Amino acid sequence: MEIDQMEVVERASEAGDRATMRLNMLVAITVALLATFMGVCKVKDDNICQTMQQAQANKIDHWSYYQAHNIREEIARSTLLQLQLSADTAAPPAQARYQGAIASYTALAADQKKKKEELKGQAEQDQKDYDGANFRDDQFDLSDVLLAIAISLLAMTALTHQRWLYAVALLPTFFGTVMGLSGLLGWSIHPNGLIQLLS
């Protein structure tokens, strides 16, 4: 029995075409899944950025009110000291009026101090809220970078038809997906060195 060499070449070509088609299909499915996942992460990341901006604005407002109450407290204390010094040399009929003013300014200074401390606590909480949101924002940023690298490698895979390149693309795909899930699910995975490098 004679072997038809043309038939062998055609079968090899068909097998190669099928392998290329399978690889291209894998690349297309992977890119579609990554693009969808990146879209979901982007929506959540945008919401976190809005939360960060709000926390930053609240912090600035609370520290501004803190300074205003601090100034009011200092003015009240200064006025209180002047009243106390003046009361010592005042005539007895005026003493009662001085004592009333002293009591009023003592209460005002105490009230301003209390409000100031409340605002300080709120401003510090705003900073904690910002830092917590920034932690998650960093996770999404790292996910974006890794998944963008993965999509670039997948594009090269589609052009070159190299299976090993697809395998290489799966590394940033895996780590980018883990970082995206960390942001979505509130996991505490946060590679500080890498994130600082990208900051």
mmCIF file of C-alpha atoms in Angstrom:
data_model
loop_
_atom_site.group_PDB
_atom_site.id
_atom_site.type_symbol
_atom_site.label_atom_id
_atom_site.label_comp_id
_atom_site.label_asym_id
_atom_site.label_seq_id
_atom_site.Cartn_x
_atom_site.Cartn_y
_atom_site.Cartn_z
ATOM 1 C CA MET A 1 0.000 0.000 0.000
ATOM 2 C CA GLU A 2 1.356 3.369 -1.036
ATOM 3 C CA ILE A 3 1.180 6.425 1.233
ATOM 4 C CA ASP A 4 -0.152 9.578 -0.411
ATOM 5 C CA GLN A 5 2.196 12.311 0.735
ATOM 6 C CA MET A 6 -0.225 15.095 -0.241
ATOM 7 C CA GLU A 7 -2.899 13.580 1.971
ATOM 8 C CA VAL A 8 -0.459 13.444 4.900
ATOM 9 C CA VAL A 9 0.444 17.121 4.392
ATOM 10 C CA GLU A 10 -3.242 18.110 4.191
ATOM 11 C CA ARG A 11 -4.083 16.221 7.384
ATOM 12 C CA ALA A 12 -1.143 17.824 9.194
ATOM 13 C CA SER A 13 -2.268 21.223 7.943
ATOM 14 C CA GLU A 14 -5.835 20.568 9.135
ATOM 15 C CA ALA A 15 -4.574 19.470 12.551
ATOM 16 C CA GLY A 16 -2.441 22.605 12.781
ATOM 17 C CA ASP A 17 -5.383 24.774 11.761
ATOM 18 C CA ARG A 18 -7.568 23.123 14.417
ATOM 19 C CA ALA A 19 -4.906 23.675 17.089
ATOM 20 C CA THR A 20 -4.571 27.318 16.053
ATOM 21 C CA MET A 21 -8.343 27.745 16.095
ATOM 22 C CA ARG A 22 -8.526 26.204 19.578
ATOM 23 C CA LEU A 23 -5.764 28.493 20.812
ATOM 24 C CA ASN A 24 -7.477 31.553 19.309
ATOM 25 C CA MET A 25 -10.766 30.483 20.870
ATOM 26 C CA LEU A 26 -9.064 30.132 24.287
ATOM 27 C CA VAL A 27 -7.503 33.575 23.877
ATOM 28 C CA ALA A 28 -10.842 35.127 22.874
ATOM 29 C CA ILE A 29 -12.709 33.555 25.798
ATOM 30 C CA THR A 30 -9.980 34.581 28.257
ATOM 31 C CA VAL A 31 -9.941 38.174 26.975
ATOM 32 C CA ALA A 32 -13.743 38.379 27.138
ATOM 33 C CA LEU A 33 -13.783 37.095 30.728
ATOM 34 C CA LEU A 34 -10.962 39.450 31.761
ATOM 35 C CA ALA A 35 -12.655 42.451 30.139
ATOM 36 C CA THR A 36 -15.898 41.652 31.966
ATOM 37 C CA PHE A 37 -14.092 41.201 35.266
ATOM 38 C CA MET A 38 -12.167 44.449 34.749
ATOM 39 C CA GLY A 39 -15.453 46.253 34.060
ATOM 40 C CA VAL A 40 -16.965 45.040 37.325
ATOM 41 C CA CYS A 41 -13.795 46.002 39.208
ATOM 42 C CA LYS A 42 -13.799 49.428 37.530
ATOM 43 C CA VAL A 43 -17.341 50.189 38.745
ATOM 44 C CA LYS A 44 -16.421 49.236 42.319
ATOM 45 C CA ASP A 45 -13.124 51.147 42.103
ATOM 46 C CA ASP A 46 -14.923 54.290 40.912
ATOM 47 C CA ASN A 47 -17.312 54.042 43.865
ATOM 48 C CA ILE A 48 -14.367 53.647 46.229
ATOM 49 C CA CYS A 49 -12.703 56.723 44.682
ATOM 50 C CA GLN A 50 -15.885 58.709 45.348
ATOM 51 C CA THR A 51 -15.835 57.475 48.947
ATOM 52 C CA MET A 52 -12.207 58.586 49.247
ATOM 53 C CA GLN A 53 -13.019 62.026 47.877
ATOM 54 C CA GLN A 54 -15.938 62.385 50.293
ATOM 55 C CA ALA A 55 -13.773 61.283 53.245
ATOM 56 C CA GLN A 56 -11.100 63.779 52.224
ATOM 57 C CA ALA A 57 -13.657 66.608 51.937
ATOM 58 C CA ASN A 58 -15.169 65.664 55.313
ATOM 59 C CA LYS A 59 -11.734 65.627 56.913
ATOM 60 C CA ILE A 60 -10.935 69.099 55.583
ATOM 61 C CA ASP A 61 -14.307 70.408 56.784
ATOM 62 C CA HIS A 62 -13.912 68.869 60.233
ATOM 63 C CA TRP A 63 -10.380 70.232 60.674
ATOM 64 C CA SER A 64 -11.611 73.684 59.530
ATOM 65 C CA TYR A 65 -14.420 73.607 62.097
ATOM 66 C CA TYR A 66 -11.903 72.358 64.655
ATOM 67 C CA GLN A 67 -9.731 75.433 64.010
ATOM 68 C CA ALA A 68 -12.759 77.729 64.242
ATOM 69 C CA HIS A 69 -13.742 76.246 67.615
ATOM 70 C CA ASN A 70 -10.120 76.436 68.736
ATOM 71 C CA ILE A 71 -10.052 80.170 67.948
ATOM 72 C CA ARG A 72 -13.371 80.692 69.747
ATOM 73 C CA GLU A 73 -12.045 78.821 72.776
ATOM 74 C CA GLU A 74 -8.854 80.922 72.836
ATOM 75 C CA ILE A 75 -10.848 84.161 72.553
ATOM 76 C CA ALA A 76 -13.204 83.011 75.326
ATOM 77 C CA ARG A 77 -10.229 82.118 77.562
ATOM 78 C CA SER A 78 -8.549 85.444 76.833
ATOM 79 C CA THR A 79 -11.747 87.347 77.627
ATOM 80 C CA LEU A 80 -12.221 85.225 80.745
ATOM 81 C CA LEU A 81 -8.731 86.131 81.977
ATOM 82 C CA GLN A 82 -9.379 89.833 81.387
ATOM 83 C CA LEU A 83 -12.684 89.611 83.251
ATOM 84 C CA GLN A 84 -11.064 87.814 86.188
ATOM 85 C CA LEU A 85 -8.295 90.401 86.422
ATOM 86 C CA SER A 86 -10.774 93.256 86.164
ATOM 87 C CA ALA A 87 -13.116 91.674 88.733
ATOM 88 C CA ASP A 88 -10.376 91.813 91.378
ATOM 89 C CA THR A 89 -10.215 95.599 91.189
ATOM 90 C CA ALA A 90 -13.899 96.282 90.526
ATOM 91 C CA ALA A 91 -16.169 97.991 93.029
ATOM 92 C CA PRO A 92 -18.430 95.659 95.040
ATOM 93 C CA PRO A 93 -21.630 96.619 93.162
ATOM 94 C CA ALA A 94 -19.964 95.601 89.828
ATOM 95 C CA GLN A 95 -18.624 92.315 91.230
ATOM 96 C CA ALA A 96 -21.925 90.502 90.605
ATOM 97 C CA ARG A 97 -21.944 91.519 86.943
ATOM 98 C CA TYR A 98 -18.315 90.415 86.578
ATOM 99 C CA GLN A 99 -19.084 87.033 88.166
ATOM 100 C CA GLY A 100 -22.002 86.529 85.753
ATOM 101 C CA ALA A 101 -19.760 87.341 82.765
ATOM 102 C CA ILE A 102 -16.991 85.094 84.147
ATOM 103 C CA ALA A 103 -19.431 82.187 84.495
ATOM 104 C CA SER A 104 -20.731 82.787 80.965
ATOM 105 C CA TYR A 105 -17.247 82.824 79.400
ATOM 106 C CA THR A 106 -16.144 79.803 81.452
ATOM 107 C CA ALA A 107 -19.102 77.857 80.055
ATOM 108 C CA LEU A 108 -18.392 79.151 76.521
ATOM 109 C CA ALA A 109 -14.726 78.086 76.686
ATOM 110 C CA ALA A 110 -15.688 74.625 77.985
ATOM 111 C CA ASP A 111 -18.338 74.232 75.274
ATOM 112 C CA GLN A 112 -15.884 75.204 72.520
ATOM 113 C CA LYS A 113 -13.297 72.772 73.882
ATOM 114 C CA LYS A 114 -15.857 69.939 73.906
ATOM 115 C CA LYS A 115 -16.974 70.679 70.336
ATOM 116 C CA LYS A 116 -13.354 70.952 69.232
ATOM 117 C CA GLU A 117 -12.537 67.492 70.623
ATOM 118 C CA GLU A 118 -15.607 65.987 68.926
ATOM 119 C CA LEU A 119 -14.504 67.474 65.606
ATOM 120 C CA LYS A 120 -10.976 66.178 66.107
ATOM 121 C CA GLY A 121 -12.385 62.675 66.580
ATOM 122 C CA GLN A 122 -14.500 63.019 63.432
ATOM 123 C CA ALA A 123 -11.513 64.262 61.398
ATOM 124 C CA GLU A 124 -9.387 61.356 62.607
ATOM 125 C CA GLN A 125 -12.188 58.926 61.673
ATOM 126 C CA ASP A 126 -12.386 60.558 58.246
ATOM 127 C CA GLN A 127 -8.663 59.841 57.804
ATOM 128 C CA LYS A 128 -9.200 56.203 58.804
ATOM 129 C CA ASP A 129 -12.080 55.937 56.328
ATOM 130 C CA TYR A 130 -9.863 57.406 53.608
ATOM 131 C CA ASP A 131 -6.988 55.041 54.408
ATOM 132 C CA GLY A 132 -9.320 52.028 54.381
ATOM 133 C CA ALA A 133 -10.752 53.010 51.001
ATOM 134 C CA ASN A 134 -7.265 53.737 49.647
ATOM 135 C CA PHE A 135 -6.166 50.236 50.673
ATOM 136 C CA ARG A 136 -8.897 48.755 48.464
ATOM 137 C CA ASP A 137 -8.249 51.277 45.684
ATOM 138 C CA ASP A 138 -4.630 50.081 45.588
ATOM 139 C CA GLN A 139 -5.844 46.505 45.141
ATOM 140 C CA PHE A 140 -7.966 47.506 42.155
ATOM 141 C CA ASP A 141 -5.099 49.545 40.670
ATOM 142 C CA LEU A 142 -2.758 46.568 40.872
ATOM 143 C CA SER A 143 -5.461 44.332 39.394
ATOM 144 C CA ASP A 144 -5.854 46.750 36.454
ATOM 145 C CA VAL A 145 -2.116 46.735 35.757
ATOM 146 C CA LEU A 146 -1.769 42.959 35.930
ATOM 147 C CA LEU A 147 -4.844 42.292 33.807
ATOM 148 C CA ALA A 148 -3.709 44.857 31.208
ATOM 149 C CA ILE A 149 -0.375 43.001 30.980
ATOM 150 C CA ALA A 150 -2.278 39.723 30.651
ATOM 151 C CA ILE A 151 -4.437 41.081 27.812
ATOM 152 C CA SER A 152 -1.322 42.373 26.019
ATOM 153 C CA LEU A 153 0.277 38.935 26.292
ATOM 154 C CA LEU A 154 -2.932 37.324 25.053
ATOM 155 C CA ALA A 155 -2.936 39.637 22.035
ATOM 156 C CA MET A 156 0.621 38.568 21.273
ATOM 157 C CA THR A 157 -0.488 34.950 21.668
ATOM 158 C CA ALA A 158 -3.238 35.460 19.096
ATOM 159 C CA LEU A 159 -0.733 36.960 16.651
ATOM 160 C CA THR A 160 2.086 34.459 17.120
ATOM 161 C CA HIS A 161 0.055 31.294 17.904
ATOM 162 C CA GLN A 162 2.571 30.342 20.603
ATOM 163 C CA ARG A 163 0.991 28.175 23.299
ATOM 164 C CA TRP A 164 3.774 28.938 25.788
ATOM 165 C CA LEU A 165 2.887 32.635 25.534
ATOM 166 C CA TYR A 166 -0.680 31.785 26.539
ATOM 167 C CA ALA A 167 0.695 29.978 29.600
ATOM 168 C CA VAL A 168 2.824 33.033 30.451
ATOM 169 C CA ALA A 169 -0.265 35.255 30.112
ATOM 170 C CA LEU A 170 -2.059 33.147 32.696
ATOM 171 C CA LEU A 171 0.376 34.298 35.443
ATOM 172 C CA PRO A 172 -0.647 37.991 35.451
ATOM 173 C CA THR A 173 -4.216 36.818 34.790
ATOM 174 C CA PHE A 174 -4.183 34.807 38.017
ATOM 175 C CA PHE A 175 -2.572 37.485 40.180
ATOM 176 C CA GLY A 176 -4.686 40.270 38.662
ATOM 177 C CA THR A 177 -7.833 38.270 39.333
ATOM 178 C CA VAL A 178 -6.747 37.619 42.927
ATOM 179 C CA MET A 179 -6.128 41.350 43.484
ATOM 180 C CA GLY A 180 -9.481 42.240 41.906
ATOM 181 C CA LEU A 181 -11.287 39.714 44.094
ATOM 182 C CA SER A 182 -9.394 41.091 47.101
ATOM 183 C CA GLY A 183 -10.817 44.524 46.366
ATOM 184 C CA LEU A 184 -14.319 43.222 45.715
ATOM 185 C CA LEU A 185 -14.480 40.876 48.703
ATOM 186 C CA GLY A 186 -12.453 42.921 51.199
ATOM 187 C CA TRP A 187 -9.533 40.510 51.504
ATOM 188 C CA SER A 188 -6.432 41.965 53.142
ATOM 189 C CA ILE A 189 -3.970 40.973 50.393
ATOM 190 C CA HIS A 190 -1.854 44.066 49.786
ATOM 191 C CA PRO A 191 1.697 43.701 48.372
ATOM 192 C CA ASN A 192 3.014 46.986 49.759
ATOM 193 C CA GLY A 193 6.330 46.977 47.902
ATOM 194 C CA LEU A 194 4.723 46.512 44.506
ATOM 195 C CA ILE A 195 1.987 49.042 45.247
ATOM 196 C CA GLN A 196 4.549 51.634 46.397
ATOM 197 C CA LEU A 197 6.494 51.045 43.192
ATOM 198 C CA LEU A 198 3.370 51.922 41.194
ATOM 199 C CA SER A 199 2.407 54.927 43.382
#
